[in-house]
Amino acid sequence: MSEATEAIRIPEDLLPRDGRFGSGPSKVRPEAVAALAEAAPTYLGTSHRAATVRFMVAALRNGVSELLSLPDGYEVVLGNGGTTAFWDAATFHLIERRSQHLSFGEFSSKFAACAKAAPHLEDPEVIESPPGTAPEAKATPDVDAYCLTHNETSTGVAVTPRRPEGAEGLVLVDGTSAAGGLRLDASQVDAYYFAPQKALASDGGLWIAALSPAAVERIERIKRDGRWCPPFLDLGIALENSRKDQTYNTPALATIFLAVQQLEWIIHNGGLPFAVARCDRSAEIIYSWAEASDYATPFVADPALRSHVVATIDLDESIDAKQVSAVLRDNFVVDTESYRKLGRNQLRIALYPAIDPEDVEALTHCIDYVVERLRG
Ligand SMILES: *Cc1c(COP(=O)(O)O)cnc(C)c1O
């Protein structure tokens, strides 16, 4: 960083109360961390097969079910390895022969690549669209699993998960950065899976999936048919363990605890509508600021596709977005850098439920302050 940027000190009264705007891992509420510290002596460092931890896993499963208003018969399953591990697991027990993938950013393209590489599956049908847009799913006769991403964290595009018209087969939705922040009609999906270090304000390493009866049936059938699967990725084993409020191998107990804290915070405040309203408010603040600004523009052209949990804001070429993020970081306002592989002159700002809309407002003033100084 040059001396000029190092010298930029944002006045105290402009700064947000909490300067964490990263899209993942994302802000964990201090109250949740304090609760963990308080519970630690009887919780951390105790057996994940004993009642204390199993009670917490049960609270996580019930909390997800309540948060997402899951229809009768849906089951909440969890395992280790985060969303990336769940993609591999899905290639074994949720995709029967051929999947369709909507590919419109880094994360959606990665799942498509997993399915393509799996030797026991046919090549997937991949429907692509450029970053900043979203493709449409369509019913295809030989496709048995439709794979969508609720919020493409790398580009800031959000879609409404729905069964493609006339489609038979399961609908598998990556809700990693959406779960707990965006509206969901769970009856439209058969597997809604995520990791809790994004909208759920916990830490990484875990995957959580809400599975419909049809998804559970498919897992059990593929297992009966004898398809080989590494036990670590075996969704049948994960299902059996989850039903006993356990995981196949040792989970991160702090991650589970923090996720439960966030679920309970949202539920006590009114449930998903409360969380969605906070994100809607933050989105309104950031996008209207960008639209009014003479140097910032929302990257996603179609307002209907603009994510209310991750905002991507392009800056005019005359301003170096990397430098803006660096100055912000120097002032303890962190992780506003754009997704590295997108390669744009851009800021990426998380608007998750844990992030106060007032802090998003404060961030816009900080960005204006920094840009004014950089322009000289
Ligand atoms: C972060 C992210 C992932 C990867 O999650 P991990 O837990 O790191 O494996 C997958 N999909 C989406 C949409 C994400 O935002």
mmCIF file of C-alpha atoms and ligand atoms in Angstrom:
data_model
loop_
_atom_site.group_PDB
_atom_site.id
_atom_site.type_symbol
_atom_site.label_atom_id
_atom_site.label_comp_id
_atom_site.label_asym_id
_atom_site.label_seq_id
_atom_site.Cartn_x
_atom_site.Cartn_y
_atom_site.Cartn_z
ATOM 1 C CA MET A 1 0.000 0.000 0.000
ATOM 2 C CA SER A 2 1.295 3.474 -0.817
ATOM 3 C CA GLU A 3 1.898 6.078 1.859
ATOM 4 C CA ALA A 4 -1.032 8.064 0.510
ATOM 5 C CA THR A 5 -3.528 5.271 1.163
ATOM 6 C CA GLU A 6 -2.011 4.415 4.514
ATOM 7 C CA ALA A 7 -2.638 7.962 5.596
ATOM 8 C CA ILE A 8 -6.387 7.746 5.021
ATOM 9 C CA ARG A 9 -8.029 7.501 8.438
ATOM 10 C CA ILE A 10 -11.793 7.165 8.363
ATOM 11 C CA PRO A 11 -13.327 9.298 11.142
ATOM 12 C CA GLU A 12 -14.663 7.240 14.063
ATOM 13 C CA ASP A 13 -18.202 8.522 13.681
ATOM 14 C CA LEU A 14 -18.426 7.222 10.092
ATOM 15 C CA LEU A 15 -17.244 3.703 10.919
ATOM 16 C CA PRO A 16 -19.678 0.793 11.261
ATOM 17 C CA ARG A 17 -19.978 -0.705 14.744
ATOM 18 C CA ASP A 18 -18.823 -4.030 13.309
ATOM 19 C CA GLY A 19 -16.517 -3.938 10.287
ATOM 20 C CA ARG A 20 -16.992 -7.497 9.002
ATOM 21 C CA PHE A 21 -18.550 -7.584 5.532
ATOM 22 C CA GLY A 22 -17.040 -10.812 4.215
ATOM 23 C CA SER A 23 -19.189 -13.206 2.205
ATOM 24 C CA GLY A 24 -17.752 -16.255 3.967
ATOM 25 C CA PRO A 25 -16.629 -16.903 6.578
ATOM 26 C CA SER A 26 -18.842 -14.068 7.620
ATOM 27 C CA LYS A 27 -19.618 -12.041 10.723
ATOM 28 C CA VAL A 28 -20.426 -14.131 13.771
ATOM 29 C CA ARG A 29 -22.527 -12.171 16.260
ATOM 30 C CA PRO A 30 -20.501 -11.323 19.401
ATOM 31 C CA GLU A 31 -23.461 -12.440 21.544
ATOM 32 C CA ALA A 32 -23.197 -15.932 20.035
ATOM 33 C CA VAL A 33 -19.459 -16.075 20.755
ATOM 34 C CA ALA A 34 -20.103 -14.927 24.352
ATOM 35 C CA ALA A 35 -22.733 -17.647 24.759
ATOM 36 C CA LEU A 36 -20.210 -20.199 23.496
ATOM 37 C CA ALA A 37 -17.598 -18.984 25.970
ATOM 38 C CA GLU A 38 -20.141 -19.297 28.750
ATOM 39 C CA ALA A 39 -21.220 -22.805 27.757
ATOM 40 C CA ALA A 40 -17.660 -23.941 27.008
ATOM 41 C CA PRO A 41 -16.759 -25.601 30.350
ATOM 42 C CA THR A 42 -19.547 -28.166 30.030
ATOM 43 C CA TYR A 43 -19.811 -28.279 26.226
ATOM 44 C CA LEU A 44 -16.476 -27.913 24.397
ATOM 45 C CA GLY A 45 -14.240 -30.900 24.928
ATOM 46 C CA THR A 46 -17.086 -33.295 25.702
ATOM 47 C CA SER A 47 -18.127 -36.399 23.774
ATOM 48 C CA HIS A 48 -20.153 -35.930 20.617
ATOM 49 C CA ARG A 49 -21.866 -39.230 21.435
ATOM 50 C CA ALA A 50 -23.080 -38.011 24.845
ATOM 51 C CA ALA A 51 -26.335 -36.211 25.663
ATOM 52 C CA THR A 52 -25.009 -32.626 25.841
ATOM 53 C CA VAL A 53 -23.769 -32.520 22.259
ATOM 54 C CA ARG A 54 -26.583 -34.666 20.886
ATOM 55 C CA PHE A 55 -29.014 -32.200 22.424
ATOM 56 C CA MET A 56 -27.251 -29.411 20.478
ATOM 57 C CA VAL A 57 -27.422 -31.410 17.231
ATOM 58 C CA ALA A 58 -31.132 -31.941 17.863
ATOM 59 C CA ALA A 59 -31.531 -28.185 18.403
ATOM 60 C CA LEU A 60 -29.752 -27.588 15.096
ATOM 61 C CA ARG A 61 -31.957 -30.047 13.203
ATOM 62 C CA ASN A 62 -35.169 -28.712 14.751
ATOM 63 C CA GLY A 63 -34.064 -25.109 14.277
ATOM 64 C CA VAL A 64 -33.387 -25.612 10.555
ATOM 65 C CA SER A 65 -36.726 -27.350 10.159
ATOM 66 C CA GLU A 66 -38.536 -24.465 11.835
ATOM 67 C CA LEU A 67 -36.551 -21.729 10.098
ATOM 68 C CA LEU A 68 -37.230 -23.161 6.647
ATOM 69 C CA SER A 69 -40.828 -24.230 7.453
ATOM 70 C CA LEU A 70 -40.054 -27.683 6.103
ATOM 71 C CA PRO A 71 -43.091 -29.674 4.942
ATOM 72 C CA ASP A 72 -44.002 -32.888 6.790
ATOM 73 C CA GLY A 73 -41.634 -35.741 6.080
ATOM 74 C CA TYR A 74 -38.574 -33.594 5.286
ATOM 75 C CA GLU A 75 -35.498 -34.564 7.313
ATOM 76 C CA VAL A 76 -32.502 -32.486 8.330
ATOM 77 C CA VAL A 77 -29.236 -34.349 7.834
ATOM 78 C CA LEU A 78 -25.705 -33.189 8.575
ATOM 79 C CA GLY A 79 -22.125 -34.266 8.079
ATOM 80 C CA ASN A 80 -18.568 -33.034 7.920
ATOM 81 C CA GLY A 81 -16.740 -31.349 5.081
ATOM 82 C CA GLY A 82 -18.922 -28.360 4.213
ATOM 83 C CA THR A 83 -20.835 -27.843 0.995
ATOM 84 C CA THR A 84 -17.914 -28.996 -1.137
ATOM 85 C CA ALA A 85 -18.106 -32.451 0.462
ATOM 86 C CA PHE A 86 -21.876 -32.501 -0.024
ATOM 87 C CA TRP A 87 -21.435 -32.060 -3.800
ATOM 88 C CA ASP A 88 -19.364 -35.226 -3.929
ATOM 89 C CA ALA A 89 -21.859 -37.014 -1.683
ATOM 90 C CA ALA A 90 -24.678 -35.926 -4.009
ATOM 91 C CA THR A 91 -22.933 -37.483 -7.013
ATOM 92 C CA PHE A 92 -23.187 -40.844 -5.245
ATOM 93 C CA HIS A 93 -26.653 -40.874 -3.698
ATOM 94 C CA LEU A 94 -28.763 -38.046 -5.106
ATOM 95 C CA ILE A 95 -27.907 -38.108 -8.806
ATOM 96 C CA GLU A 96 -29.054 -41.391 -10.273
ATOM 97 C CA ARG A 97 -27.679 -41.223 -13.818
ATOM 98 C CA ARG A 98 -27.701 -37.703 -15.182
ATOM 99 C CA SER A 99 -27.964 -34.237 -13.682
ATOM 100 C CA GLN A 100 -28.705 -30.800 -15.063
ATOM 101 C CA HIS A 101 -26.745 -27.840 -13.689
ATOM 102 C CA LEU A 102 -27.406 -24.149 -13.953
ATOM 103 C CA SER A 103 -23.900 -22.744 -14.145
ATOM 104 C CA PHE A 104 -23.532 -19.005 -13.567
ATOM 105 C CA GLY A 105 -20.537 -18.526 -11.325
ATOM 106 C CA GLU A 106 -17.770 -20.242 -9.423
ATOM 107 C CA PHE A 107 -19.852 -22.346 -7.040
ATOM 108 C CA SER A 108 -22.505 -23.548 -9.457
ATOM 109 C CA SER A 109 -19.803 -24.482 -11.979
ATOM 110 C CA LYS A 110 -17.908 -26.495 -9.356
ATOM 111 C CA PHE A 111 -20.814 -28.842 -8.664
ATOM 112 C CA ALA A 112 -21.259 -29.328 -12.418
ATOM 113 C CA ALA A 113 -17.566 -30.271 -12.626
ATOM 114 C CA CYS A 114 -17.989 -32.856 -9.826
ATOM 115 C CA ALA A 115 -20.849 -34.511 -11.690
ATOM 116 C CA LYS A 116 -18.916 -34.474 -14.965
ATOM 117 C CA ALA A 117 -15.896 -36.125 -13.343
ATOM 118 C CA ALA A 118 -17.899 -38.881 -11.590
ATOM 119 C CA PRO A 119 -17.233 -42.078 -13.591
ATOM 120 C CA HIS A 120 -20.522 -43.682 -12.567
ATOM 121 C CA LEU A 121 -22.628 -40.826 -13.989
ATOM 122 C CA GLU A 122 -23.419 -39.764 -17.538
ATOM 123 C CA ASP A 123 -22.158 -36.351 -18.602
ATOM 124 C CA PRO A 124 -24.398 -33.709 -17.074
ATOM 125 C CA GLU A 125 -26.449 -31.202 -19.008
ATOM 126 C CA VAL A 126 -24.919 -27.819 -18.164
ATOM 127 C CA ILE A 127 -26.899 -24.661 -18.887
ATOM 128 C CA GLU A 128 -24.561 -21.703 -18.618
ATOM 129 C CA SER A 129 -24.998 -17.979 -18.484
ATOM 130 C CA PRO A 130 -22.445 -15.169 -18.047
ATOM 131 C CA PRO A 131 -21.534 -13.877 -14.565
ATOM 132 C CA GLY A 132 -24.118 -11.358 -13.379
ATOM 133 C CA THR A 133 -27.028 -13.227 -14.999
ATOM 134 C CA ALA A 134 -28.810 -16.531 -14.316
ATOM 135 C CA PRO A 135 -29.935 -19.258 -16.728
ATOM 136 C CA GLU A 136 -33.346 -20.982 -16.635
ATOM 137 C CA ALA A 137 -33.773 -24.662 -15.836
ATOM 138 C CA LYS A 138 -35.814 -26.724 -18.269
ATOM 139 C CA ALA A 139 -37.328 -30.189 -18.062
ATOM 140 C CA THR A 140 -35.184 -32.764 -19.892
ATOM 141 C CA PRO A 141 -36.405 -36.360 -20.226
ATOM 142 C CA ASP A 142 -33.267 -38.217 -19.099
ATOM 143 C CA VAL A 143 -32.320 -35.813 -16.279
ATOM 144 C CA ASP A 144 -33.068 -37.137 -12.785
ATOM 145 C CA ALA A 145 -31.579 -34.294 -10.708
ATOM 146 C CA TYR A 146 -31.910 -30.542 -11.336
ATOM 147 C CA CYS A 147 -29.124 -28.604 -9.635
ATOM 148 C CA LEU A 148 -29.472 -24.911 -8.889
ATOM 149 C CA THR A 149 -27.762 -22.365 -6.662
ATOM 150 C CA HIS A 150 -30.057 -20.140 -4.619
ATOM 151 C CA ASN A 151 -27.465 -17.393 -4.293
ATOM 152 C CA GLU A 152 -24.324 -17.419 -6.465
ATOM 153 C CA THR A 153 -21.944 -15.979 -3.877
ATOM 154 C CA SER A 154 -19.224 -15.259 -6.429
ATOM 155 C CA THR A 155 -21.360 -12.884 -8.531
ATOM 156 C CA GLY A 156 -24.175 -11.647 -6.275
ATOM 157 C CA VAL A 157 -26.981 -13.191 -8.325
ATOM 158 C CA ALA A 158 -29.957 -14.758 -6.511
ATOM 159 C CA VAL A 159 -32.770 -16.806 -8.051
ATOM 160 C CA THR A 160 -36.029 -18.270 -6.745
ATOM 161 C CA PRO A 161 -35.668 -22.058 -6.381
ATOM 162 C CA ARG A 162 -38.506 -23.803 -8.217
ATOM 163 C CA ARG A 163 -39.238 -27.135 -9.840
ATOM 164 C CA PRO A 164 -38.792 -26.654 -13.575
ATOM 165 C CA GLU A 165 -42.178 -26.994 -15.224
ATOM 166 C CA GLY A 166 -42.920 -30.559 -16.243
ATOM 167 C CA ALA A 167 -39.728 -31.882 -14.674
ATOM 168 C CA GLU A 168 -39.546 -35.275 -13.050
ATOM 169 C CA GLY A 169 -36.574 -35.824 -10.833
ATOM 170 C CA LEU A 170 -35.151 -34.249 -7.739
ATOM 171 C CA VAL A 171 -34.394 -30.560 -7.325
ATOM 172 C CA LEU A 172 -31.079 -30.048 -5.501
ATOM 173 C CA VAL A 173 -30.436 -26.501 -4.333
ATOM 174 C CA ASP A 174 -27.191 -25.070 -2.991
ATOM 175 C CA GLY A 175 -28.366 -22.644 -0.313
ATOM 176 C CA THR A 176 -24.940 -22.064 1.262
ATOM 177 C CA SER A 177 -25.041 -18.267 1.249
ATOM 178 C CA ALA A 178 -28.846 -18.037 1.127
ATOM 179 C CA ALA A 179 -30.122 -20.285 3.914
ATOM 180 C CA GLY A 180 -31.558 -18.078 6.626
ATOM 181 C CA GLY A 181 -31.399 -14.876 4.560
ATOM 182 C CA LEU A 182 -33.517 -15.442 1.444
ATOM 183 C CA ARG A 183 -37.137 -16.581 1.092
ATOM 184 C CA LEU A 184 -37.653 -20.250 0.367
ATOM 185 C CA ASP A 185 -40.628 -22.413 -0.532
ATOM 186 C CA ALA A 186 -39.194 -25.727 0.623
ATOM 187 C CA SER A 187 -41.890 -27.718 -1.180
ATOM 188 C CA GLN A 188 -40.156 -26.693 -4.431
ATOM 189 C CA VAL A 189 -36.914 -28.477 -3.531
ATOM 190 C CA ASP A 190 -35.832 -32.005 -2.586
ATOM 191 C CA ALA A 191 -32.434 -31.189 -1.132
ATOM 192 C CA TYR A 192 -31.655 -27.758 0.246
ATOM 193 C CA TYR A 193 -28.067 -27.935 1.426
ATOM 194 C CA PHE A 194 -25.683 -25.417 2.913
ATOM 195 C CA ALA A 195 -22.761 -24.765 5.207
ATOM 196 C CA PRO A 196 -23.239 -22.496 8.223
ATOM 197 C CA GLN A 197 -20.339 -20.009 7.813
ATOM 198 C CA LYS A 198 -22.295 -17.643 5.542
ATOM 199 C CA ALA A 199 -25.901 -16.494 6.067
ATOM 200 C CA LEU A 200 -26.069 -18.636 9.208
ATOM 201 C CA ALA A 201 -23.271 -16.718 10.957
ATOM 202 C CA SER A 202 -21.421 -19.743 12.303
ATOM 203 C CA ASP A 203 -18.107 -21.331 11.330
ATOM 204 C CA GLY A 204 -17.175 -23.731 8.539
ATOM 205 C CA GLY A 205 -16.598 -27.460 8.171
ATOM 206 C CA LEU A 206 -20.159 -28.757 8.326
ATOM 207 C CA TRP A 207 -22.809 -29.458 5.712
ATOM 208 C CA ILE A 208 -26.500 -29.399 6.554
ATOM 209 C CA ALA A 209 -29.204 -30.649 4.192
ATOM 210 C CA ALA A 210 -32.989 -30.556 4.324
ATOM 211 C CA LEU A 211 -34.130 -33.629 2.395
ATOM 212 C CA SER A 212 -37.599 -34.381 1.029
ATOM 213 C CA PRO A 213 -39.116 -37.855 1.316
ATOM 214 C CA ALA A 214 -38.308 -38.363 -2.404
ATOM 215 C CA ALA A 215 -34.650 -37.534 -1.777
ATOM 216 C CA VAL A 216 -34.497 -39.904 1.205
ATOM 217 C CA GLU A 217 -36.095 -42.616 -0.885
ATOM 218 C CA ARG A 218 -33.548 -42.143 -3.658
ATOM 219 C CA ILE A 219 -30.632 -42.335 -1.214
ATOM 220 C CA GLU A 220 -31.986 -45.562 0.233
ATOM 221 C CA ARG A 221 -32.688 -47.088 -3.180
ATOM 222 C CA ILE A 222 -29.257 -46.315 -4.677
ATOM 223 C CA LYS A 223 -27.707 -47.812 -1.553
ATOM 224 C CA ARG A 224 -29.817 -50.964 -1.872
ATOM 225 C CA ASP A 225 -28.777 -51.240 -5.509
ATOM 226 C CA GLY A 226 -25.200 -51.468 -4.265
ATOM 227 C CA ARG A 227 -23.430 -48.440 -5.799
ATOM 228 C CA TRP A 228 -20.047 -48.138 -4.103
ATOM 229 C CA CYS A 229 -19.468 -44.985 -2.086
ATOM 230 C CA PRO A 230 -16.744 -43.899 0.355
ATOM 231 C CA PRO A 231 -18.333 -44.089 3.820
ATOM 232 C CA PHE A 232 -17.398 -40.449 4.526
ATOM 233 C CA LEU A 233 -19.609 -39.351 1.588
ATOM 234 C CA ASP A 234 -22.359 -41.905 2.179
ATOM 235 C CA LEU A 235 -25.653 -40.043 2.611
ATOM 236 C CA GLY A 236 -27.312 -43.227 3.884
ATOM 237 C CA ILE A 237 -24.827 -43.363 6.747
ATOM 238 C CA ALA A 238 -25.287 -39.617 7.330
ATOM 239 C CA LEU A 239 -29.051 -40.121 7.462
ATOM 240 C CA GLU A 240 -28.804 -42.950 10.012
ATOM 241 C CA ASN A 241 -26.505 -40.877 12.228
ATOM 242 C CA SER A 242 -28.565 -37.697 11.909
ATOM 243 C CA ARG A 243 -31.692 -39.554 12.996
ATOM 244 C CA LYS A 244 -29.792 -40.264 16.230
ATOM 245 C CA ASP A 245 -28.650 -36.611 16.448
ATOM 246 C CA GLN A 246 -25.079 -37.590 15.656
ATOM 247 C CA THR A 247 -22.591 -37.319 12.837
ATOM 248 C CA TYR A 248 -20.594 -40.174 11.291
ATOM 249 C CA ASN A 249 -17.291 -38.762 12.562
ATOM 250 C CA THR A 250 -16.411 -36.012 15.018
ATOM 251 C CA PRO A 251 -17.884 -32.614 14.114
ATOM 252 C CA ALA A 252 -16.683 -29.146 15.168
ATOM 253 C CA LEU A 253 -18.731 -28.602 18.308
ATOM 254 C CA ALA A 254 -18.272 -24.821 18.230
ATOM 255 C CA THR A 255 -19.663 -24.666 14.682
ATOM 256 C CA ILE A 256 -22.804 -26.524 15.748
ATOM 257 C CA PHE A 257 -23.234 -24.322 18.814
ATOM 258 C CA LEU A 258 -22.857 -21.046 16.890
ATOM 259 C CA ALA A 259 -25.284 -22.210 14.208
ATOM 260 C CA VAL A 260 -27.867 -22.995 16.906
ATOM 261 C CA GLN A 261 -27.310 -19.554 18.433
ATOM 262 C CA GLN A 262 -28.055 -17.909 15.086
ATOM 263 C CA LEU A 263 -31.083 -20.094 14.391
ATOM 264 C CA GLU A 264 -32.539 -19.298 17.813
ATOM 265 C CA TRP A 265 -31.807 -15.591 17.430
ATOM 266 C CA ILE A 266 -33.671 -15.515 14.111
ATOM 267 C CA ILE A 267 -36.542 -17.694 15.335
ATOM 268 C CA HIS A 268 -37.031 -15.670 18.550
ATOM 269 C CA ASN A 269 -37.188 -12.475 16.515
ATOM 270 C CA GLY A 270 -39.882 -13.750 14.163
ATOM 271 C CA GLY A 271 -38.266 -16.431 12.030
ATOM 272 C CA LEU A 272 -37.242 -16.275 8.399
ATOM 273 C CA PRO A 273 -39.426 -13.212 7.634
ATOM 274 C CA PHE A 274 -37.396 -11.262 10.242
ATOM 275 C CA ALA A 275 -34.069 -12.294 8.700
ATOM 276 C CA VAL A 276 -35.280 -11.697 5.151
ATOM 277 C CA ALA A 277 -36.526 -8.221 6.120
ATOM 278 C CA ARG A 278 -33.084 -7.295 7.483
ATOM 279 C CA CYS A 279 -31.427 -8.443 4.263
ATOM 280 C CA ASP A 280 -34.040 -6.616 2.160
ATOM 281 C CA ARG A 281 -33.316 -3.431 4.114
ATOM 282 C CA SER A 282 -29.548 -3.782 3.671
ATOM 283 C CA ALA A 283 -30.005 -4.471 -0.044
ATOM 284 C CA GLU A 284 -32.185 -1.394 -0.434
ATOM 285 C CA ILE A 285 -29.469 0.702 1.247
ATOM 286 C CA ILE A 286 -26.525 -0.576 -0.780
ATOM 287 C CA TYR A 287 -28.167 -0.709 -4.220
ATOM 288 C CA SER A 288 -29.875 2.662 -3.942
ATOM 289 C CA TRP A 289 -26.592 4.165 -2.776
ATOM 290 C CA ALA A 290 -24.789 2.647 -5.792
ATOM 291 C CA GLU A 291 -27.455 3.800 -8.219
ATOM 292 C CA ALA A 292 -27.270 7.350 -6.913
ATOM 293 C CA SER A 293 -23.459 7.380 -6.879
ATOM 294 C CA ASP A 294 -21.451 8.856 -9.777
ATOM 295 C CA TYR A 295 -18.762 6.167 -9.473
ATOM 296 C CA ALA A 296 -20.526 2.983 -8.260
ATOM 297 C CA THR A 297 -22.970 0.725 -10.159
ATOM 298 C CA PRO A 298 -24.672 -2.531 -9.190
ATOM 299 C CA PHE A 299 -22.894 -5.265 -11.189
ATOM 300 C CA VAL A 300 -26.111 -7.265 -11.697
ATOM 301 C CA ALA A 301 -28.077 -5.335 -14.295
ATOM 302 C CA ASP A 302 -31.467 -6.943 -13.663
ATOM 303 C CA PRO A 303 -32.783 -5.677 -10.296
ATOM 304 C CA ALA A 304 -34.824 -8.893 -9.893
ATOM 305 C CA LEU A 305 -31.601 -10.951 -9.869
ATOM 306 C CA ARG A 306 -29.687 -8.693 -7.459
ATOM 307 C CA SER A 307 -28.902 -10.677 -4.359
ATOM 308 C CA HIS A 308 -30.159 -9.427 -1.009
ATOM 309 C CA VAL A 309 -27.431 -11.361 0.826
ATOM 310 C CA VAL A 310 -24.303 -10.590 -1.248
ATOM 311 C CA ALA A 311 -24.045 -7.299 -3.149
ATOM 312 C CA THR A 312 -21.543 -6.831 -5.976
ATOM 313 C CA ILE A 313 -20.796 -3.216 -6.812
ATOM 314 C CA ASP A 314 -18.663 -2.181 -9.791
ATOM 315 C CA LEU A 315 -16.556 0.944 -9.485
ATOM 316 C CA ASP A 316 -15.635 3.357 -12.240
ATOM 317 C CA GLU A 317 -12.322 2.499 -13.905
ATOM 318 C CA SER A 318 -10.796 5.714 -12.574
ATOM 319 C CA ILE A 319 -10.944 4.259 -9.046
ATOM 320 C CA ASP A 320 -9.050 1.131 -8.075
ATOM 321 C CA ALA A 321 -11.477 -1.086 -6.149
ATOM 322 C CA LYS A 322 -8.585 -3.096 -4.695
ATOM 323 C CA GLN A 323 -7.169 0.097 -3.255
ATOM 324 C CA VAL A 324 -10.543 1.048 -1.778
ATOM 325 C CA SER A 325 -10.806 -2.379 -0.119
ATOM 326 C CA ALA A 326 -7.232 -2.059 1.154
ATOM 327 C CA VAL A 327 -7.900 1.324 2.762
ATOM 328 C CA LEU A 328 -11.107 0.002 4.308
ATOM 329 C CA ARG A 329 -9.194 -2.998 5.654
ATOM 330 C CA ASP A 330 -6.610 -0.673 7.129
ATOM 331 C CA ASN A 331 -9.495 0.926 9.024
ATOM 332 C CA PHE A 332 -10.802 -2.466 10.259
ATOM 333 C CA VAL A 333 -13.585 -2.619 7.683
ATOM 334 C CA VAL A 334 -12.707 -5.968 6.148
ATOM 335 C CA ASP A 335 -13.325 -8.435 3.320
ATOM 336 C CA THR A 336 -14.980 -6.114 0.795
ATOM 337 C CA GLU A 337 -12.762 -7.468 -2.008
ATOM 338 C CA SER A 338 -14.515 -8.863 -5.085
ATOM 339 C CA TYR A 339 -14.427 -12.590 -5.813
ATOM 340 C CA ARG A 340 -10.893 -13.071 -7.057
ATOM 341 C CA LYS A 341 -11.649 -15.146 -10.174
ATOM 342 C CA LEU A 342 -14.343 -12.758 -11.372
ATOM 343 C CA GLY A 343 -11.591 -10.247 -12.165
ATOM 344 C CA ARG A 344 -13.683 -7.098 -12.009
ATOM 345 C CA ASN A 345 -13.069 -3.640 -10.550
ATOM 346 C CA GLN A 346 -15.588 -4.421 -7.877
ATOM 347 C CA LEU A 347 -16.510 -4.495 -4.197
ATOM 348 C CA ARG A 348 -18.405 -7.482 -2.811
ATOM 349 C CA ILE A 349 -20.355 -6.831 0.363
ATOM 350 C CA ALA A 350 -22.207 -9.383 2.475
ATOM 351 C CA LEU A 351 -25.679 -8.371 3.661
ATOM 352 C CA TYR A 352 -26.361 -11.468 5.786
ATOM 353 C CA PRO A 353 -28.913 -11.308 8.619
ATOM 354 C CA ALA A 354 -26.174 -10.992 11.280
ATOM 355 C CA ILE A 355 -24.965 -7.773 9.658
ATOM 356 C CA ASP A 356 -26.816 -4.686 10.867
ATOM 357 C CA PRO A 357 -28.431 -2.622 8.101
ATOM 358 C CA GLU A 358 -27.113 0.479 9.954
ATOM 359 C CA ASP A 359 -23.598 -0.880 9.460
ATOM 360 C CA VAL A 360 -24.251 -1.302 5.733
ATOM 361 C CA GLU A 361 -25.370 2.328 5.683
ATOM 362 C CA ALA A 362 -22.206 3.331 7.551
ATOM 363 C CA LEU A 363 -20.125 1.347 5.057
ATOM 364 C CA THR A 364 -21.522 3.381 2.146
ATOM 365 C CA HIS A 365 -20.390 6.562 3.907
ATOM 366 C CA CYS A 366 -16.953 5.048 4.509
ATOM 367 C CA ILE A 367 -16.608 4.105 0.832
ATOM 368 C CA ASP A 368 -17.620 7.635 -0.202
ATOM 369 C CA TYR A 369 -15.082 9.067 2.230
ATOM 370 C CA VAL A 370 -12.266 6.869 0.950
ATOM 371 C CA VAL A 371 -13.058 7.467 -2.726
ATOM 372 C CA GLU A 372 -13.192 11.224 -2.202
ATOM 373 C CA ARG A 373 -9.698 11.118 -0.624
ATOM 374 C CA LEU A 374 -8.309 8.818 -3.324
ATOM 375 C CA ARG A 375 -9.622 11.104 -6.056
ATOM 376 C CA GLY A 376 -7.709 13.907 -4.288
HETATM 377 C C1 LIG B 1 -19.058 -20.881 0.017
HETATM 378 C C2 LIG B 1 -19.925 -21.639 -0.902
HETATM 379 C C3 LIG B 1 -19.697 -22.991 -1.169
HETATM 380 C C4 LIG B 1 -18.539 -23.734 -0.575
HETATM 381 O O1 LIG B 1 -18.768 -23.980 0.782
HETATM 382 P P1 LIG B 1 -17.679 -24.782 1.654
HETATM 383 O O2 LIG B 1 -18.378 -24.987 2.963
HETATM 384 O O3 LIG B 1 -16.477 -23.921 1.743
HETATM 385 O O4 LIG B 1 -17.416 -26.056 0.951
HETATM 386 C C5 LIG B 1 -20.563 -23.624 -2.022
HETATM 387 N N1 LIG B 1 -21.610 -22.996 -2.584
HETATM 388 C C6 LIG B 1 -21.875 -21.697 -2.349
HETATM 389 C C7 LIG B 1 -23.054 -21.056 -2.992
HETATM 390 C C8 LIG B 1 -21.043 -20.988 -1.498
HETATM 391 O O5 LIG B 1 -21.299 -19.691 -1.263
#
